[in-house]
Coordinates of N, CA and C in Angstrom, one line a residue:
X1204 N 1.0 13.9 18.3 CA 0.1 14.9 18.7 C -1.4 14.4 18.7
X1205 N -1.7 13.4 19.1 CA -2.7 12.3 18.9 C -3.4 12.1 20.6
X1206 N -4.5 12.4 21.0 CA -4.9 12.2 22.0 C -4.8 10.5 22.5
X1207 N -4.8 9.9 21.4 CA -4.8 8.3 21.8 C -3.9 7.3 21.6
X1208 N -3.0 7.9 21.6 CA -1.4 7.5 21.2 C -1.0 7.1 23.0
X1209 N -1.3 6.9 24.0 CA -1.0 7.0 25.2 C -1.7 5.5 25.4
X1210 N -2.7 5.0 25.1 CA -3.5 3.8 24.7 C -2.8 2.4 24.8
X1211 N -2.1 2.7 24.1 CA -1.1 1.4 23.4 C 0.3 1.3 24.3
X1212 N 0.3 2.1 25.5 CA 1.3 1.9 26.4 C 1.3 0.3 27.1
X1213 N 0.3 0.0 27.7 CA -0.3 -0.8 28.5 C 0.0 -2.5 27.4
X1214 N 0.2 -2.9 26.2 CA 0.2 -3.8 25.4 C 1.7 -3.3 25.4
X1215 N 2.3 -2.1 24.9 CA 3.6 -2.3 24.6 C 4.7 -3.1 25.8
X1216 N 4.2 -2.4 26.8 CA 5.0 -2.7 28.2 C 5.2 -4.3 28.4
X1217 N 3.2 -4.9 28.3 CA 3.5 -6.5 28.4 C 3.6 -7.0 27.8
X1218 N 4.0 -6.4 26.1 CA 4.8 -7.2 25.5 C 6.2 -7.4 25.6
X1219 N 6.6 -6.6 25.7 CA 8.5 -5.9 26.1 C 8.4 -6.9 27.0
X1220 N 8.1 -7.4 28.5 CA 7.9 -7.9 29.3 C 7.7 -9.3 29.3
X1221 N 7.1 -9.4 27.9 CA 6.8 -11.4 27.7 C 7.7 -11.4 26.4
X1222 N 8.3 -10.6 25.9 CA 9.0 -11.2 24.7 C 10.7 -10.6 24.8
X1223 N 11.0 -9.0 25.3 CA 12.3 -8.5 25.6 C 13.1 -7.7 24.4
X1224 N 11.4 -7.8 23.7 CA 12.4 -6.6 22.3 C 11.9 -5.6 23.0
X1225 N 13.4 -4.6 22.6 CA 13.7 -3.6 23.5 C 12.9 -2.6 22.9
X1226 N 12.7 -2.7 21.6 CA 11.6 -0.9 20.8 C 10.4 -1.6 21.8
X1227 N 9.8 -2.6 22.0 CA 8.2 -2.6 22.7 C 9.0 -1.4 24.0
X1228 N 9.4 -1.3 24.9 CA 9.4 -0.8 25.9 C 10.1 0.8 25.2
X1229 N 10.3 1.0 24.3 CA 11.0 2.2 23.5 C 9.6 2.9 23.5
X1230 N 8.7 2.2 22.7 CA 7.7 2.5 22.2 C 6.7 3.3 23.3
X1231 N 6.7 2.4 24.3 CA 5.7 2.1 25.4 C 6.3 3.3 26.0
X1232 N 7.3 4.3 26.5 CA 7.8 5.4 26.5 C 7.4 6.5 25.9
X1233 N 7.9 6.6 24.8 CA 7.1 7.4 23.8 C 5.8 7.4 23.7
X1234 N 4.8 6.7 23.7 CA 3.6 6.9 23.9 C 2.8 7.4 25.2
X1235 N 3.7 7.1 26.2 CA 3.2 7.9 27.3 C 3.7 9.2 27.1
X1236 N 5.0 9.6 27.1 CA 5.4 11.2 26.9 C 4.5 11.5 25.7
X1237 N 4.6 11.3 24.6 CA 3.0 11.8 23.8 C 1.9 12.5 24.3
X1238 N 1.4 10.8 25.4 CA 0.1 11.8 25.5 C 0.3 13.0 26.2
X1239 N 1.4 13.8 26.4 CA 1.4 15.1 27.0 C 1.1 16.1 26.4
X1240 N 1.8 15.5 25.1 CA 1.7 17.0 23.9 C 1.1 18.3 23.8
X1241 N -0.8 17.5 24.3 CA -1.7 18.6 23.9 C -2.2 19.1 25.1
X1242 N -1.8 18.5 26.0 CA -1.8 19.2 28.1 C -2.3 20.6 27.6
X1243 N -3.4 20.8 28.5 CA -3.9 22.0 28.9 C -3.0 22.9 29.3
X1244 N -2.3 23.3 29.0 CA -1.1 24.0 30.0 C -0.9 25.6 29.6
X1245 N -0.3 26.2 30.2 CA 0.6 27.7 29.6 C 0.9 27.7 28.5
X1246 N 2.3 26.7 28.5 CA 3.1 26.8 27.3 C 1.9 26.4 25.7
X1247 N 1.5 25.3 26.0 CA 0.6 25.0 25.0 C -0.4 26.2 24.9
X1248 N -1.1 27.0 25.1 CA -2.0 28.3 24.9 C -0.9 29.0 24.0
X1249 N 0.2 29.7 24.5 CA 0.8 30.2 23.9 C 1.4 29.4 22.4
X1250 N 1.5 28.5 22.5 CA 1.6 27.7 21.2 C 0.2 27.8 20.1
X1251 N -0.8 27.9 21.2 CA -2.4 27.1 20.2 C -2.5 26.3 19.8
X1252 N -2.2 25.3 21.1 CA -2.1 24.2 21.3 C -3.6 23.8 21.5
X1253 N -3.3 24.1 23.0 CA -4.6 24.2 23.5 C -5.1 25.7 24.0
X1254 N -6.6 25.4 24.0 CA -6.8 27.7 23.9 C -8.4 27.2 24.4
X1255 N -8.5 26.5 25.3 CA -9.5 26.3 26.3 C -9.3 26.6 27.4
X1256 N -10.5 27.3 28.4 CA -10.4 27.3 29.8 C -10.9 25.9 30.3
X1257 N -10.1 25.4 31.2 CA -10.5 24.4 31.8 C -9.9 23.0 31.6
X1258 N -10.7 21.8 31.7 CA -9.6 20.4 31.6 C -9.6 20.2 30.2
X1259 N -10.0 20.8 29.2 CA -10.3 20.2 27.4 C -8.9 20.5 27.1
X1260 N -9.1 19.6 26.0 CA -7.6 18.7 25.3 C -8.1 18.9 23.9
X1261 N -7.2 19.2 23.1 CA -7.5 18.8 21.3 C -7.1 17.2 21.9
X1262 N -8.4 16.5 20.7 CA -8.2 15.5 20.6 C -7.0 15.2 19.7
X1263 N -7.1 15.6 19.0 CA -6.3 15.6 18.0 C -5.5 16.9 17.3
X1264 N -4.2 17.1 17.5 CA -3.9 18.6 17.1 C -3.7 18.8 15.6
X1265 N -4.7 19.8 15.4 CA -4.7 20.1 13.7 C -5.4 19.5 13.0
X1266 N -6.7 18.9 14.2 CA -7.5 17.8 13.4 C -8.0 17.9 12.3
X1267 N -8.4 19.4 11.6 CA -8.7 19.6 10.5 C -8.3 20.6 9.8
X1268 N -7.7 21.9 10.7 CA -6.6 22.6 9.9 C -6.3 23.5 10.7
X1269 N -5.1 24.3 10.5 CA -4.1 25.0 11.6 C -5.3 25.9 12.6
X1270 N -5.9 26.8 12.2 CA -7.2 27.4 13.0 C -8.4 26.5 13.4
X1271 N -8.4 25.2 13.5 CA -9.6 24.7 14.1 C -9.1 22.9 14.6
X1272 N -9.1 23.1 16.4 CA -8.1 21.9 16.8 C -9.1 20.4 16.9
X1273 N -10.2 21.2 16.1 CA -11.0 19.4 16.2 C -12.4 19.5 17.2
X1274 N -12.3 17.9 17.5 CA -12.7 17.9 18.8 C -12.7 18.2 19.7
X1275 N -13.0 18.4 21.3 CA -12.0 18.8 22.5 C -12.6 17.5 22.9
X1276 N -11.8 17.3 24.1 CA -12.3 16.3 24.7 C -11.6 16.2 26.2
X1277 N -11.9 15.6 26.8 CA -11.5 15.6 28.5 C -10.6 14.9 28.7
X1278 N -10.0 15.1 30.2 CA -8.9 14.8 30.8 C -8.2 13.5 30.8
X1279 N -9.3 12.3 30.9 CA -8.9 11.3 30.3 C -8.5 10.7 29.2
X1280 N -9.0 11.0 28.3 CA -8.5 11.0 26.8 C -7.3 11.3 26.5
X1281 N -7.0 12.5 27.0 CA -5.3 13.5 26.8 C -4.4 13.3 28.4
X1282 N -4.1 14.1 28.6 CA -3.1 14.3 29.7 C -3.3 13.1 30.7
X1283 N -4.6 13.0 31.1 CA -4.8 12.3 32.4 C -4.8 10.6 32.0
X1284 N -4.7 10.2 31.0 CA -4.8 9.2 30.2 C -3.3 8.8 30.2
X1285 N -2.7 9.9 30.0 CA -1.2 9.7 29.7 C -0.4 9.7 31.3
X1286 N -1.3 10.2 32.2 CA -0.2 10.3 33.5 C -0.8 8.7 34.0
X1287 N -1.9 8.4 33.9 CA -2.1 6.6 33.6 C -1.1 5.7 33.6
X1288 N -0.8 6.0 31.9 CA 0.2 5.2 31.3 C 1.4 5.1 31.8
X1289 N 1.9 6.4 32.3 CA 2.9 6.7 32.8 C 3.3 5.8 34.5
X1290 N 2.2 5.7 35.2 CA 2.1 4.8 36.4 C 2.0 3.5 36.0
X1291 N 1.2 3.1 34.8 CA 1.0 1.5 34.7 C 3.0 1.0 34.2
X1292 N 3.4 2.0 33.9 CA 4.8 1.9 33.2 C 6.1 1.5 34.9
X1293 N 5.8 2.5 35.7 CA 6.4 2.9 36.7 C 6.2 1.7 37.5
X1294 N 5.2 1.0 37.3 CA 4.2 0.2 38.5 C 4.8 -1.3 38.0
X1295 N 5.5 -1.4 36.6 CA 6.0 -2.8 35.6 C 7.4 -3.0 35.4
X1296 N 8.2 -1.8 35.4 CA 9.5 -1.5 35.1 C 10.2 -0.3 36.0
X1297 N 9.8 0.3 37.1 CA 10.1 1.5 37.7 C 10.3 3.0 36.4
X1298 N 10.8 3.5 37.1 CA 11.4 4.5 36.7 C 12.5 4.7 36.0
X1299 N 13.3 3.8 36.4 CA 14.4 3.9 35.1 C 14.8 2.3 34.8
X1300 N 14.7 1.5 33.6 CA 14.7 0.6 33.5 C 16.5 0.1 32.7
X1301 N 17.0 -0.5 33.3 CA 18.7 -1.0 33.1 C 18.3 -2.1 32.2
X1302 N 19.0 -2.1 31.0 CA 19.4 -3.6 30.5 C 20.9 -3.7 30.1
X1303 N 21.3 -4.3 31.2 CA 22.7 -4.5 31.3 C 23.3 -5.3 30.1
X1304 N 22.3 -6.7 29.7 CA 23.1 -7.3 28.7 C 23.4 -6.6 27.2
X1305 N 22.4 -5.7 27.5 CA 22.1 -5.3 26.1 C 22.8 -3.6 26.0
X1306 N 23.4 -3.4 27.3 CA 24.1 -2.1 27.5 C 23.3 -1.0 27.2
X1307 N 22.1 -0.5 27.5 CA 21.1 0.6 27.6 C 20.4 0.8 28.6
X1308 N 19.7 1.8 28.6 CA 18.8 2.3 29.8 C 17.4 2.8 29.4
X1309 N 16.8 3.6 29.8 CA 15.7 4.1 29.5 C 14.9 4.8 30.9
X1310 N 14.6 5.8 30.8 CA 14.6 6.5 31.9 C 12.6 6.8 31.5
X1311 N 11.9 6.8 32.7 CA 10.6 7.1 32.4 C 10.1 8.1 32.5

C-alpha cells in the first residue's frame, strides 16, 4: 500500500532477464499490481482509501494513522506510475510469460 513500491519494477524485470531467478520477475509483478492499491477509484472511496476529488493518491496508506492518509500526491507517483511499470513489463516479457523448463507461468 506504498505509492513507490511500483519503482522497483523496471530493475526487477532486467534482472530476472540477465540472471533467470524466477522471484525477480515474481516480484517485478507484484510491484506493478501494487502500485494500484491506492487508485483513485470508487471502490477505494468507499474503502478510505482514497477520499479525494480528482487525480490525488495517498502516498502512502495510513501514513500516519487510520483517519489521516498522509501526503497526497499525483498520478505519477501512484496509479499512473504503476500502469508504467505495467507496460515496461508487457514491452520485456509480454503479457503472459511461459517458463517451460521450470513448469510455471505468470500472467501480467
Amino acid at each position: 500500500s506504498d505509492g513507490r513500491v511500483h519503482r522497483f519494477v523496471y530493475t526487477y524485470v532486467d534482472y530476472y532477464l540477465r540472471t533467470g531467478v524466477w522471484e525477480y520477475l515474481e516480484r517485478a509483478v507484484a510491484g506493478a499490481r501494487a502500485g494500484f492499491t491506492n487508485m483513485a477509484i470508487p471502490e477505494n472511496r468507499r474503502a478510505n482509501v482514497s477520499n479525494t476529488n480528482g487525480p490525488w493518491e495517498p502516498e502512502n496508506l495510513e501514513h500516519f494513522s487510520s483517519s489521516d492518509k498522509g501526503q497526497w500526491t499525483g498520478y505519477t507517483w501512484g496509479s499512473g506510475g504503476a500502469m508504467s511499470a505495467i507496460a515496461y513489463i508487457e514491452r520485456k516479457v509480454g503479457s503472459v510469460w511461459i517458463d517451460l523448463a521450470g513448469n510455471r507461468a505468470i500472467g501480467i
